[in-house]
Amino acid sequence: MKVFKFGGASVKNADAVRNVGRIVTQFKDDNLLVVISAMGKNTNKLEELVKAFWENDSKKKAGIIEELKAFHFDIANDLIADKKHHIFSDLEDLLMELECLVDKKYNNVSYDEMYDGIVCYGELLSTKILSDYLHSIEIRNKWVDARNFIQTDSNFREARVKWEETEETVKRILKPYIDRSMIITQGFVGRDEENNTTTLGREGSDYTAAVFAYCLDAKDVTIWKDVAGVMNADPNKFPEAVKLDAINYTQAIELAYYGASVIHPKTIQPLKSKNISLFVNSFLNTSAVGTVVNNEARALVKECYIVKENQTLVSISTRNYSFIAEDNLSNIFVEFARHKVRINVMQNSAISFSACCDTKESRIEDLCRDISGDFKVNITPDCILLTIYNAQNEQTVPAGYRDYKILLKQVLGDAMQLVLQK
Ligand code: ASP
Ligand code: MG
């Protein structure tokens, strides 16, 4: 059996959904499980709804619900001619549920828990539309609520999958259905022990596809994207970027880790452990060969350039000129972890420590405030982290980045990393 994953761009409007229909039709005899994200940018829209709910902004809430209604009904209307079809009342039910959810006041519910309860509607709506559209073109399929299978802890917005429970339920309950019909389900969502909806982190649908593939011992997973495959650089920033035909799991994990955004970083591990191949193909050109990620260790022949924007360099030095050694470092790391500030590269010298982090203003401010008693802290915002992976020759800064100031440079293994400032 195969697992397919279609992201938001592949279902952003009615024509895109028709295209997904054409793709899955070609594979309808393959025992398919299809994972779908929210349509277009609707997860961002739902994030706005969470904020409006939290700020108790009724006008904003109503406006966003109207937009979500219009968006999904437009697509469903375009796809399904029969206006008495149950899809229309199904969508209405879901949207009314959402409206009621954000209408109430709750005690003891955290922002993150509320977030997961609200944003999951993007995936619920998209999968309903896709499933019924496929029925309308006579593709037999079954809509499945992924939350019944993807069991997680209660770490809302970044929930961790409970593998044993998930695998057991998927094998026992879901697997028999796969032999009978295609399964359409949601990416990104799960459920904790208390029956609360959880999510696996933004862009987590790739990971969902990998979790199902692992539990079902799938032959392969295909992520359908609007790019040709995994490229050696972002073509918007590096016009000479080329597609990589094949990479191994380790290379894929490293590229994703350094910030290549084609595959969600957590996706590879479950596939690697069962040697399940991953294809990254273009939904715009289905006959073109994309990238395959598998176990065959091939040497990567191309240099890869990965640019992470929105970085902040946090430079910390001791006030009493004591060394930045184990004790100081351990205090510093505790604070980074406590404030959930993610470090992408770090370096230290005798009395200073520098870390390049994703810019999350309030978290970094809180962190700095909490450590400023013992340490002097200096913040450089608006940095870029450039990683050159698998450099072939003398590692040089690529054209377009040579005018930047290098604030930090590090070479480790196959990767050179530079923190740059304009
Ligand atoms: N819809 C979610 C997001 O936009 C999950 C995903 O697309 O992978 O983050
Ligand atoms: Mg997405």
Coordinates of N, CA and C in Angstrom, one line a residue, residues 178-316:
I178 N -8.4 -0.6 4.5 CA -7.6 -0.1 3.4 C -7.6 -1.1 2.2
D179 N -7.9 -2.3 2.5 CA -8.0 -3.3 1.4 C -9.3 -3.1 0.6
R180 N -10.2 -2.4 1.3 CA -11.5 -2.2 0.6 C -11.7 -0.9 -0.1
S181 N -11.1 0.2 0.5 CA -11.3 1.4 -0.2 C -10.2 2.4 0.2
M182 N -10.0 3.4 -0.7 CA -9.1 4.5 -0.5 C -9.5 5.2 0.8
I183 N -8.5 5.6 1.6 CA -8.8 6.3 2.8 C -8.4 7.8 2.6
I184 N -9.3 8.7 3.0 CA -8.9 10.1 3.0 C -8.9 10.6 4.4
T185 N -7.8 11.2 4.9 CA -7.7 11.6 6.2 C -6.9 12.9 6.4
Q186 N -6.9 13.5 7.6 CA -6.3 14.8 7.8 C -4.8 14.6 8.3
G187 N -4.0 15.5 7.8 CA -2.7 15.7 8.4 C -2.7 16.5 9.6
F188 N -1.6 16.5 10.4 CA -1.4 17.6 11.4 C -2.1 17.3 12.7
V189 N -3.2 16.6 12.7 CA -4.0 16.5 13.9 C -3.9 15.2 14.7
G190 N -4.1 15.2 15.9 CA -4.1 14.0 16.7 C -5.0 14.2 18.0
R191 N -4.9 13.3 18.9 CA -5.7 13.4 20.1 C -5.0 12.9 21.3
D192 N -5.2 13.5 22.4 CA -4.5 13.0 23.6 C -5.4 12.1 24.4
E193 N -4.8 11.7 25.6 CA -5.5 10.7 26.4 C -6.9 11.2 26.9
E194 N -6.9 12.5 27.1 CA -8.2 13.1 27.6 C -9.2 13.4 26.5
N195 N -8.9 13.0 25.3 CA -9.8 13.2 24.2 C -9.7 14.6 23.7
N196 N -8.7 15.4 24.0 CA -8.5 16.7 23.4 C -7.8 16.6 22.1
T197 N -8.2 17.5 21.2 CA -7.5 17.5 19.9 C -6.1 18.1 20.1
T198 N -5.1 17.5 19.5 CA -3.7 18.1 19.5 C -3.3 18.3 18.1
T199 N -2.2 19.0 17.9 CA -1.6 19.1 16.6 C -0.1 18.9 16.7
L200 N 0.5 18.5 15.6 CA 1.9 18.0 15.6 C 2.9 19.1 15.3
G201 N 2.5 20.3 15.2 CA 3.4 21.4 14.8 C 3.1 21.9 13.4
R202 N 3.3 23.1 13.1 CA 3.0 23.7 11.8 C 3.7 22.9 10.7
E203 N 3.1 22.7 9.6 CA 3.5 21.9 8.5 C 3.7 20.4 8.8
G204 N 3.0 20.0 9.8 CA 3.1 18.6 10.3 C 2.4 17.5 9.5
S205 N 1.8 17.9 8.4 CA 1.1 16.8 7.7 C 2.0 15.8 7.0
D206 N 3.2 16.2 6.7 CA 4.2 15.3 6.1 C 4.4 14.2 7.2
Y207 N 4.6 14.7 8.4 CA 4.9 13.8 9.5 C 3.7 12.8 9.7
T208 N 2.5 13.3 9.6 CA 1.3 12.4 9.7 C 1.4 11.3 8.7
A209 N 1.8 11.7 7.4 CA 1.9 10.7 6.4 C 2.9 9.6 6.8
A210 N 4.0 10.1 7.3 CA 5.0 9.1 7.7 C 4.6 8.2 8.9
V211 N 3.8 8.8 9.8 CA 3.3 8.0 10.9 C 2.4 6.9 10.4
F212 N 1.4 7.2 9.5 CA 0.5 6.2 9.0 C 1.3 5.2 8.2
A213 N 2.3 5.6 7.4 CA 3.1 4.7 6.6 C 3.8 3.7 7.5
Y214 N 4.4 4.2 8.5 CA 5.1 3.4 9.5 C 4.1 2.3 10.1
C215 N 3.0 2.8 10.5 CA 2.0 1.9 11.2 C 1.4 0.8 10.3
L216 N 1.3 1.2 9.0 CA 0.7 0.3 8.0 C 1.7 -0.5 7.2
D217 N 3.0 -0.3 7.5 CA 4.1 -0.9 6.7 C 3.9 -0.6 5.2
A218 N 3.7 0.6 4.9 CA 3.5 1.0 3.6 C 4.7 0.8 2.7
K219 N 4.5 0.6 1.4 CA 5.6 0.4 0.5 C 6.4 1.7 0.3
D220 N 5.6 2.8 0.1 CA 6.3 4.1 0.0 C 5.3 5.2 0.3
V221 N 5.9 6.4 0.4 CA 5.1 7.6 0.7 C 5.4 8.6 -0.4
T222 N 4.4 9.3 -0.9 CA 4.7 10.4 -1.9 C 4.1 11.7 -1.3
I223 N 5.0 12.7 -1.3 CA 4.6 14.0 -0.9 C 4.5 14.8 -2.2
W224 N 3.2 15.2 -2.5 CA 3.0 16.0 -3.8 C 3.1 17.5 -3.5
K225 N 4.1 18.1 -4.2 CA 4.4 19.5 -3.9 C 4.2 20.4 -5.2
D226 N 4.3 21.7 -5.0 CA 4.3 22.6 -6.2 C 5.7 22.8 -6.7
V227 N 6.7 22.1 -6.2 CA 8.1 22.2 -6.8 C 8.4 20.8 -7.4
A228 N 9.5 20.8 -8.2 CA 9.8 19.6 -8.9 C 10.3 18.4 -8.1
G229 N 10.7 18.7 -6.8 CA 11.2 17.7 -5.9 C 12.1 18.4 -4.9
V230 N 13.0 17.7 -4.3 CA 13.9 18.4 -3.3 C 15.0 19.1 -4.2
M231 N 15.2 20.4 -4.0 CA 16.2 21.1 -4.8 C 17.4 21.3 -3.9
N232 N 18.5 21.7 -4.6 CA 19.7 21.9 -3.8 C 19.7 23.4 -3.2
A233 N 18.7 24.2 -3.5 CA 18.6 25.5 -3.0 C 17.2 26.0 -3.3
D234 N 16.7 27.0 -2.6 CA 15.4 27.6 -3.0 C 15.6 28.4 -4.3
P235 N 14.9 27.9 -5.3 CA 15.0 28.6 -6.6 C 14.6 30.1 -6.6
N236 N 13.8 30.5 -5.7 CA 13.5 31.9 -5.6 C 14.7 32.7 -5.2
K237 N 15.7 32.1 -4.5 CA 16.9 32.8 -4.0 C 18.1 32.5 -4.8
F238 N 18.1 31.3 -5.4 CA 19.3 30.8 -6.1 C 18.8 30.3 -7.5
P239 N 18.8 31.2 -8.5 CA 18.2 30.9 -9.8 C 18.8 29.6 -10.4
E240 N 20.0 29.3 -10.1 CA 20.6 28.1 -10.7 C 20.3 26.8 -10.0
A241 N 19.4 26.9 -9.0 CA 19.1 25.7 -8.2 C 18.6 24.5 -9.1
V242 N 19.0 23.3 -8.7 CA 18.7 22.1 -9.5 C 18.0 21.1 -8.6
K243 N 17.3 20.2 -9.2 CA 16.6 19.2 -8.4 C 17.6 18.1 -8.1
L244 N 17.5 17.5 -6.9 CA 18.3 16.4 -6.5 C 17.5 15.1 -6.9
D245 N 18.0 14.2 -7.6 CA 17.2 13.0 -8.1 C 17.0 12.0 -6.9
A246 N 18.1 11.9 -6.1 CA 18.0 10.9 -5.1 C 18.9 11.3 -3.9
I247 N 18.4 11.2 -2.7 CA 19.2 11.4 -1.5 C 18.9 10.4 -0.5
N248 N 19.8 10.1 0.4 CA 19.5 9.1 1.4 C 18.9 9.8 2.6
Y249 N 18.4 8.9 3.5 CA 17.6 9.4 4.7 C 18.4 10.4 5.5
T250 N 19.7 10.1 5.7 CA 20.5 11.0 6.5 C 20.6 12.4 5.9
Q251 N 20.9 12.4 4.6 CA 21.0 13.7 3.9 C 19.6 14.4 4.0
A252 N 18.6 13.7 3.9 CA 17.2 14.3 4.0 C 17.0 14.9 5.3
I253 N 17.4 14.1 6.4 CA 17.2 14.6 7.7 C 18.0 15.9 8.0
E254 N 19.3 15.9 7.5 CA 20.1 17.0 7.7 C 19.6 18.2 6.9
L255 N 19.2 18.0 5.7 CA 18.7 19.2 4.9 C 17.5 19.8 5.6
A256 N 16.6 18.9 6.0 CA 15.4 19.4 6.7 C 15.8 20.1 8.0
Y257 N 16.7 19.5 8.7 CA 17.2 20.1 10.0 C 17.7 21.5 9.8
Y258 N 18.6 21.6 8.7 CA 19.2 23.0 8.5 C 18.2 24.0 7.9
G259 N 17.0 23.5 7.6 CA 16.0 24.5 7.2 C 15.4 24.4 5.8
A260 N 15.8 23.4 5.0 CA 15.2 23.2 3.7 C 13.8 22.8 3.9
S261 N 12.9 23.6 3.4 CA 11.5 23.5 3.9 C 10.6 22.5 3.1
V262 N 11.3 21.7 2.2 CA 10.4 20.8 1.4 C 9.8 19.7 2.2
I263 N 10.6 19.2 3.2 CA 10.1 18.0 4.0 C 10.1 18.4 5.4
H264 N 9.1 18.2 6.2 CA 9.1 18.4 7.6 C 10.1 17.6 8.3
P265 N 11.0 18.2 9.1 CA 12.1 17.4 9.7 C 11.8 16.1 10.4
K266 N 10.6 16.0 11.0 CA 10.3 14.7 11.7 C 9.9 13.6 10.8
T267 N 9.7 13.9 9.5 CA 9.1 12.9 8.6 C 10.0 11.7 8.3
I268 N 11.3 12.0 8.3 CA 12.2 10.9 7.8 C 12.4 9.8 8.7
Q269 N 12.5 10.1 10.0 CA 12.9 9.1 11.0 C 12.0 7.8 10.9
P270 N 10.7 7.9 11.0 CA 9.8 6.7 10.9 C 10.0 6.0 9.6
L271 N 10.2 6.7 8.5 CA 10.4 6.0 7.2 C 11.7 5.2 7.2
K272 N 12.7 5.9 7.7 CA 14.1 5.3 7.7 C 14.0 4.0 8.5
S273 N 13.3 4.0 9.7 CA 13.4 2.8 10.5 C 12.7 1.6 9.9
K274 N 11.8 1.8 8.9 CA 11.2 0.7 8.2 C 11.6 0.6 6.7
N275 N 12.6 1.4 6.4 CA 13.1 1.4 5.0 C 12.0 1.7 4.0
I276 N 11.1 2.7 4.3 CA 10.0 3.0 3.4 C 10.5 4.2 2.5
S277 N 10.4 4.0 1.2 CA 10.9 5.1 0.3 C 10.0 6.3 0.4
L278 N 10.6 7.5 0.2 CA 9.8 8.7 0.1 C 10.0 9.3 -1.2
F279 N 8.9 9.6 -1.9 CA 9.0 10.4 -3.2 C 8.5 11.8 -2.9
V280 N 9.3 12.7 -3.5 CA 8.8 14.1 -3.5 C 8.5 14.5 -4.9
N281 N 7.2 14.6 -5.3 CA 6.9 14.8 -6.7 C 6.1 16.0 -6.9
S282 N 6.0 16.5 -8.1 CA 5.3 17.7 -8.4 C 3.8 17.4 -8.8
F283 N 2.9 18.0 -8.1 CA 1.5 17.8 -8.5 C 1.1 18.6 -9.8
L284 N 2.0 19.4 -10.2 CA 1.8 20.2 -11.4 C 2.3 19.5 -12.7
N285 N 3.2 18.6 -12.5 CA 3.7 17.8 -13.6 C 3.9 16.4 -13.1
T286 N 2.9 15.6 -13.2 CA 2.9 14.3 -12.6 C 3.7 13.3 -13.3
S287 N 4.0 13.6 -14.6 CA 4.9 12.6 -15.3 C 6.3 12.8 -15.1
A288 N 6.7 14.0 -14.5 CA 8.1 14.2 -14.3 C 8.6 13.4 -13.1
V289 N 9.9 13.0 -13.1 CA 10.4 12.3 -12.0 C 10.9 13.3 -10.9
G290 N 10.5 13.1 -9.7 CA 10.9 14.0 -8.6 C 12.1 13.5 -7.9
T291 N 12.1 13.6 -6.6 CA 13.2 13.1 -5.8 C 12.8 11.9 -5.0
V292 N 13.7 10.9 -5.0 CA 13.5 9.8 -4.1 C 14.4 9.8 -2.9
V293 N 13.9 9.6 -1.7 CA 14.7 9.5 -0.5 C 14.6 8.0 -0.1
N294 N 15.7 7.4 0.0 CA 15.7 6.0 0.5 C 17.1 5.6 1.1
N295 N 17.3 4.3 1.2 CA 18.4 3.9 2.0 C 19.7 3.8 1.2
E296 N 19.6 3.9 -0.1 CA 20.8 3.6 -0.9 C 21.7 4.8 -0.8
A297 N 22.8 4.6 -0.1 CA 23.7 5.7 0.2 C 24.4 6.1 -1.1
R298 N 24.0 7.3 -1.6 CA 24.6 7.8 -2.7 C 25.4 9.1 -2.3
A299 N 26.5 9.3 -3.0 CA 27.1 10.6 -2.6 C 26.4 11.7 -3.2
L300 N 26.1 12.7 -2.5 CA 25.4 13.9 -3.0 C 26.4 14.7 -3.8
V301 N 26.1 14.9 -5.1 CA 27.1 15.5 -5.9 C 27.0 17.1 -5.9
K302 N 25.9 17.6 -5.4 CA 25.7 19.0 -5.4 C 25.9 19.7 -4.1
E303 N 26.3 20.9 -4.1 CA 26.3 21.7 -2.9 C 24.9 22.1 -2.6
C304 N 24.5 22.2 -1.4 CA 23.1 22.6 -1.1 C 23.2 23.9 -0.3
Y305 N 22.4 24.9 -0.6 CA 22.3 26.2 0.1 C 21.0 26.3 0.8
I306 N 21.1 26.5 2.0 CA 19.8 26.7 2.8 C 19.8 28.0 3.5
V307 N 18.8 28.8 3.3 CA 18.8 30.1 3.9 C 17.6 30.1 4.9
K308 N 18.0 30.4 6.2 CA 16.9 30.6 7.2 C 16.9 32.1 7.5
E309 N 15.7 32.7 7.3 CA 15.6 34.1 7.6 C 15.0 34.2 9.0
N310 N 14.8 35.5 9.4 CA 14.2 35.7 10.7 C 14.9 35.1 11.9
Q311 N 16.2 35.4 11.8 CA 17.1 34.8 12.9 C 17.5 36.0 13.8
T312 N 17.8 35.6 15.1 CA 18.3 36.6 16.0 C 19.6 36.0 16.6
L313 N 20.6 36.8 16.7 CA 21.8 36.3 17.3 C 21.8 36.8 18.8
V314 N 21.9 35.8 19.7 CA 21.9 36.2 21.1 C 23.3 36.0 21.6
S315 N 24.0 37.0 22.0 CA 25.4 36.9 22.5 C 25.4 37.1 24.0
I316 N 26.0 36.2 24.7 CA 25.9 36.2 26.1 C 27.4 36.2 26.7

